[in-house]
Coordinates of C-alpha atoms in Angstrom, one line a residue:
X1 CA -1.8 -16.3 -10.0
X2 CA -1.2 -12.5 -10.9
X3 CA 1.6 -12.3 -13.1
X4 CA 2.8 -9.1 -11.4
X5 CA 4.1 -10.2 -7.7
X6 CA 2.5 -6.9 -6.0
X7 CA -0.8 -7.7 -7.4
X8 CA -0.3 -10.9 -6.4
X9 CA 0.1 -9.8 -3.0
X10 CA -2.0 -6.4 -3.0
X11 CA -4.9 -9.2 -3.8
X12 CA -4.2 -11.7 -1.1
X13 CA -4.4 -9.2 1.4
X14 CA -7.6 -7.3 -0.6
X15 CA -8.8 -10.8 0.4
X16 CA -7.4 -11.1 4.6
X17 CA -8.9 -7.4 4.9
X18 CA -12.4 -8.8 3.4
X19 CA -12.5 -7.5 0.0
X20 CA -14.7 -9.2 -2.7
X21 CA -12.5 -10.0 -5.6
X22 CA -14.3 -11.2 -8.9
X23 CA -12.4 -12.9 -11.8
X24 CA -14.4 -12.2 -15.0
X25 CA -13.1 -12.4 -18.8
X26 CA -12.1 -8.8 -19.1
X27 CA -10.8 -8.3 -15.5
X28 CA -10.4 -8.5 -12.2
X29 CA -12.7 -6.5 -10.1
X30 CA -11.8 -5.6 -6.4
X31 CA -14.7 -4.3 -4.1
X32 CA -14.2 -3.1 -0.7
X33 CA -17.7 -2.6 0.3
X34 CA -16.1 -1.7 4.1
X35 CA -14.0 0.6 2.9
X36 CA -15.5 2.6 -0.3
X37 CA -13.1 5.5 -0.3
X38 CA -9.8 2.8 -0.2
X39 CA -9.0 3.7 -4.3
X40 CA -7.0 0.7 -4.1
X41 CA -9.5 -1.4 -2.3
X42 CA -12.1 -0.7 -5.4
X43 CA -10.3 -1.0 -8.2
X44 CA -10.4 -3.0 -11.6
X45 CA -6.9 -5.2 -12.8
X46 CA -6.5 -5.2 -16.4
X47 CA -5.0 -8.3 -18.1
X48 CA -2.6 -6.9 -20.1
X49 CA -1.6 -2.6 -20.8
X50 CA -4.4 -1.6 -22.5
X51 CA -5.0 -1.0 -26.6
X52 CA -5.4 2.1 -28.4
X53 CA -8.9 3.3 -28.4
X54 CA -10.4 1.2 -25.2
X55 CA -10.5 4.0 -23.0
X56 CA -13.8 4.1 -22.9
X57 CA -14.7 0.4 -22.8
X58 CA -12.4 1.0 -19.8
X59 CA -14.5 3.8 -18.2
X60 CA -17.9 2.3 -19.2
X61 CA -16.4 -1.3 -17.2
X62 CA -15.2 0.6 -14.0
X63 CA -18.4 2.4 -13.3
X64 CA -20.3 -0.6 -14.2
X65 CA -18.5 -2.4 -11.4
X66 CA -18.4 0.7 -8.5
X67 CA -21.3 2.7 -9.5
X68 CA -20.9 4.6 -6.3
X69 CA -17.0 5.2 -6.5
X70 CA -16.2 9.0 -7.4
X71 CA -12.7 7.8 -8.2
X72 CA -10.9 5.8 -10.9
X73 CA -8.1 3.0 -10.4
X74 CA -7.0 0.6 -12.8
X75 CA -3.5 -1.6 -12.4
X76 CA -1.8 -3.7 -15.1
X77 CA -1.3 -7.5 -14.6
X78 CA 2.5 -7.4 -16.0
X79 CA 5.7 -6.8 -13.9
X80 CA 7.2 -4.9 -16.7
X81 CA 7.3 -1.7 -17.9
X82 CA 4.9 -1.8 -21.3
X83 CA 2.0 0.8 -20.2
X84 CA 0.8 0.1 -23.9
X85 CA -2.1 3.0 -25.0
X86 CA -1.9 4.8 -21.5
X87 CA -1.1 8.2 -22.4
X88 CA -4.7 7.7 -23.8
X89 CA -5.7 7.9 -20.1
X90 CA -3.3 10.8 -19.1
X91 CA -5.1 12.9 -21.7
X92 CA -8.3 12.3 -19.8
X93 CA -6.6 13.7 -16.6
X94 CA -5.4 10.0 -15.0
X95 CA -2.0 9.4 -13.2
X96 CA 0.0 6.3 -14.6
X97 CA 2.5 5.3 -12.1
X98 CA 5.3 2.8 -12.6
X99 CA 6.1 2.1 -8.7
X100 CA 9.1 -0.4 -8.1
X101 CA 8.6 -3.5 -6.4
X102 CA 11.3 -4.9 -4.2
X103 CA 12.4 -7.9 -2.8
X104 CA 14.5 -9.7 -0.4
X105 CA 14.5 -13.2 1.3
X106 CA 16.4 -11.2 4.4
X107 CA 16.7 -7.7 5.4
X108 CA 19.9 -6.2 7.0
X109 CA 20.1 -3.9 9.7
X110 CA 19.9 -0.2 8.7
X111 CA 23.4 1.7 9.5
X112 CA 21.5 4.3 11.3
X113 CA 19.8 1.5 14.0
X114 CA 17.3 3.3 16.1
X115 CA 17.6 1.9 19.9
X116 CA 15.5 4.6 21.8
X117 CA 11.9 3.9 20.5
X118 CA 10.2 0.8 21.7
X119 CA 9.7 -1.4 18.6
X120 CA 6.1 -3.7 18.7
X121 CA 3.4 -5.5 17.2
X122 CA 0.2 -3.1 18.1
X123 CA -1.8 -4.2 21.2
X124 CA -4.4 -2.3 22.6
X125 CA -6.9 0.4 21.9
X126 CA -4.3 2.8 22.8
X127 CA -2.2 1.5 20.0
X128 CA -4.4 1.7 17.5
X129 CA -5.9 5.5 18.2
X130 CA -2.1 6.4 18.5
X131 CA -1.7 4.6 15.1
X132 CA -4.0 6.6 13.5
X133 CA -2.7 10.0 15.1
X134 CA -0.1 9.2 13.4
X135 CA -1.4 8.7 9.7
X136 CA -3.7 11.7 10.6
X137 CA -0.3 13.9 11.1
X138 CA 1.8 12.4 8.2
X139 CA -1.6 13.2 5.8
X140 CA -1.5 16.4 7.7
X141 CA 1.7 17.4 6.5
X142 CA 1.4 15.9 2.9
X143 CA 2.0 18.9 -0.1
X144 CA -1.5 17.9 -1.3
X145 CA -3.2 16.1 1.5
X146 CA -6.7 14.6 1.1
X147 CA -9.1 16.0 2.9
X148 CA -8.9 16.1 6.2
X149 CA -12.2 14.5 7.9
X150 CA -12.7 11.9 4.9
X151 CA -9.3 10.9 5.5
X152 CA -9.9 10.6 8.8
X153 CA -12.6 8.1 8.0
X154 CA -10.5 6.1 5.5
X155 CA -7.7 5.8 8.3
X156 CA -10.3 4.2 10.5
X157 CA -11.3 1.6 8.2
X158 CA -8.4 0.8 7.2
X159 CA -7.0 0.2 10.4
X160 CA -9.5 -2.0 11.2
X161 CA -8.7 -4.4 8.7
X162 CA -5.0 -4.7 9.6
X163 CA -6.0 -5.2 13.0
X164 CA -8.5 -8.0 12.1
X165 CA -5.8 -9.4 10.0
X166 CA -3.6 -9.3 12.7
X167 CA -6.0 -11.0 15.1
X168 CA -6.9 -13.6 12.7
X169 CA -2.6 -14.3 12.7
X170 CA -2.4 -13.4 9.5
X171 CA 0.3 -10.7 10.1
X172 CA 0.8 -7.7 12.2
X173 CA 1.1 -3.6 12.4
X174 CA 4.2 -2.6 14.3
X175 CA 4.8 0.8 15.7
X176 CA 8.0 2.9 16.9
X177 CA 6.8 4.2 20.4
X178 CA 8.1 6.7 22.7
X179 CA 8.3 6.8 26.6
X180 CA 4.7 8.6 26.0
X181 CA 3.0 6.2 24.0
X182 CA 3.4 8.6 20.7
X183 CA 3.7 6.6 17.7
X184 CA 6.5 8.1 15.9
X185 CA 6.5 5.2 13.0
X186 CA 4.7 2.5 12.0
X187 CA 4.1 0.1 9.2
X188 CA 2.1 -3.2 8.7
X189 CA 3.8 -6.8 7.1
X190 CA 1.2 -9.3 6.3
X191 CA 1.3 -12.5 5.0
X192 CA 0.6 -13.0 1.0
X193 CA 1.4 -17.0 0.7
X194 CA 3.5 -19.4 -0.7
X195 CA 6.3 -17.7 1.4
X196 CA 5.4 -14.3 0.8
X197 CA 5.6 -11.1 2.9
X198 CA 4.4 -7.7 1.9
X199 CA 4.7 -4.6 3.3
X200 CA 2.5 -1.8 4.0
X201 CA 1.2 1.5 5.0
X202 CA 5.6 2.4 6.1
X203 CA 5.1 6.1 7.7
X204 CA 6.8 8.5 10.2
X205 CA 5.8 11.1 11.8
X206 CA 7.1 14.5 10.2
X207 CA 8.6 15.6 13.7
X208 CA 10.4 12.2 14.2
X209 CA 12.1 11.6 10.5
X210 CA 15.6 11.6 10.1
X211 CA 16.3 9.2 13.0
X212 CA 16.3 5.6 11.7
X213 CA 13.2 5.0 12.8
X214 CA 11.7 3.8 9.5
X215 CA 14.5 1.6 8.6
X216 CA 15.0 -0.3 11.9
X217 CA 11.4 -0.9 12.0
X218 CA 11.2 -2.4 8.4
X219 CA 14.0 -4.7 9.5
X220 CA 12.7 -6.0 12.8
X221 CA 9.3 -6.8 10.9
X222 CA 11.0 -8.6 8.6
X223 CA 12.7 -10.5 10.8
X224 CA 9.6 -11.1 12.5
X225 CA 7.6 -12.1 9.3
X226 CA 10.3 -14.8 8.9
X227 CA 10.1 -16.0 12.2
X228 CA 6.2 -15.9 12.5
X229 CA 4.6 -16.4 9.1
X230 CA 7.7 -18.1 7.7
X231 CA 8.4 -15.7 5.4
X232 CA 10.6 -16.7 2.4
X233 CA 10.3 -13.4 0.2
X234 CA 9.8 -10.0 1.1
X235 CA 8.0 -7.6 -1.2
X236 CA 7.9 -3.8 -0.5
X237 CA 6.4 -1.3 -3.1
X238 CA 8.4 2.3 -3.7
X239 CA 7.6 5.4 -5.5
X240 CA 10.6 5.7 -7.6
X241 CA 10.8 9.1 -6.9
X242 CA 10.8 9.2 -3.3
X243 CA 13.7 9.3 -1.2
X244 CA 12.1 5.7 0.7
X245 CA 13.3 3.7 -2.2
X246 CA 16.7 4.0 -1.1
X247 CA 16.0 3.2 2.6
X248 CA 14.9 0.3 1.2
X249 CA 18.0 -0.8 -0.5
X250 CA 19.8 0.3 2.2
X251 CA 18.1 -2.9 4.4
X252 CA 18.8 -5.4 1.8
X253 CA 15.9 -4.9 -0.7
X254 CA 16.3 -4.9 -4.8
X255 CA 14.4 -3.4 -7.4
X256 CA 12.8 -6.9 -8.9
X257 CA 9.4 -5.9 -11.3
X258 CA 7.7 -2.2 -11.6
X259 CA 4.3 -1.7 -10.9
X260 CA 1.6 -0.1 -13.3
X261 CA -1.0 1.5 -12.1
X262 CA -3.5 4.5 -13.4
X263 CA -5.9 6.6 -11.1
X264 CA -8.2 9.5 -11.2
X265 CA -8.9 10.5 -7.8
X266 CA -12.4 12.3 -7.3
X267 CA -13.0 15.5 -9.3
X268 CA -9.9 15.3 -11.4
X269 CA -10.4 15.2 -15.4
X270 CA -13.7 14.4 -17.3
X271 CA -16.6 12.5 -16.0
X272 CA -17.0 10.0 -18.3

């Protein structure tokens, strides 16, 4: 088992979504041959932070294990903080994140509780094409959104794994609907094992924020996950620097570990 609880659970569902996950000496190596563009579907997991002068041992073992992949993604097995020689990588024009994992056994309604959308699992085709409308608008509206029809793409893929997770009952995508059948928010809680829940994929659309939609929904899932998996721990992942962190602890969730991660999306830095 991963000692970092959101690799624990970012594999488990790597694994529900039908990702091929290899444990070798060096690392762990994620492939997600249906879904070659998911950065965090292809993706090596180091052991420990890595030592001064293994960048390139680093390199040289990612392509080696996604030939193909025009990106670069590494995490770090530890639920601390210790990024050991990564400014190494930031000179070579990667992004080392320190995300914040939280946790709860129970959320808590939000104090703004939305009671106009209609709160569900996803059911039909509808449903789903309305789902991705919705990541296709939030991308949309991004500062620096990816591209717009390999996105597109992506968002397919991806949402066919969570929906094949969810048929298998391993889990399930909600959405905040209007009277329309708009999807103003939506997120995903799947089930990790040993009692554990993980959120993903939490978005609203940029002309429905500001209304509680995001917190009432992470809450009702929960409550659902504890109910229908059986759910003992929660996990959600936050960019520290985002105002979602706080919604999050507004529901009932504490900071717990960080998460370490370091990517090079396509065409930044140096080929190596």
């Amino acid at each position: 088992m991963s000692r970092s609880l959101a690799y624990f659970t970012d594999l488990a569902l790597r694994r529900q979504e039908g990702s091929l996950i290899e444990s070798g000496p060096g690392a762990v190596v994620v492939r997600s041959p249906q879904n070659p563009t998911f950065w965090w579907g292809n993706f090596l997991l180091m052991p420990a932070p890595p030592q001064p002068g293994a960048l390139a041992r680093w390199e040289a073992a990612f392509v080696s294990a996604h030939p193909q992949a025009a990106h670069r993604t590494f995490g770090i097995d530890t639920s601390g903080t210790d990024e050991g020689a990564a400014d190494e990588f930031r000179a070579a024009g990667y992004d080392v994140r320190a995300d914040t994992v939280l946790t709860t056994g129970r959320t808590v309604p939000p104090t703004r509780l939305n009671r106009d959308a209609q709160l569900r699992p996803l059911q039909g085709d509808a449903d789903w094409a309305a789902a991705l409308a919705l990541r296709l608008a939030v991308n949309a509206a991004e500062a620096h959104p990816h591209e717009p029809e390999g996105y597109r793409v992506f968002a397919q893929r991806k949402l066919a794994a969570y929906r094949a997770v969810q048929a298998a009952g391993q889990g399930a995508m909600f959405g905040a609907f209007d009277e329309q059948g708009n999807m103003l928010s939506g997120l995903g809680i799947f089930d990790a094992g040993d009692g554990v829940a993980r959120y993903q994929s939490v978005e609203t659309h940029p002309e429905a924020r500001s209304r509680g939609l995001a917190g009432t929904l992470v809450h009702a899932a929960g409550e659902w996950a504890r109910g229908a998996l059986g759910t003992r721990t929660l996990v959600i992942v936050a960019d520290p620097e985002y105002h979602a962190q706080a919604l999050y602890e507004r529901v009932g969730f504490r900071p717990t570990e960080r998460q370490l991660a370091i990517e090079r999306p396509p065409g930044a830095g140096a080929e190596p």
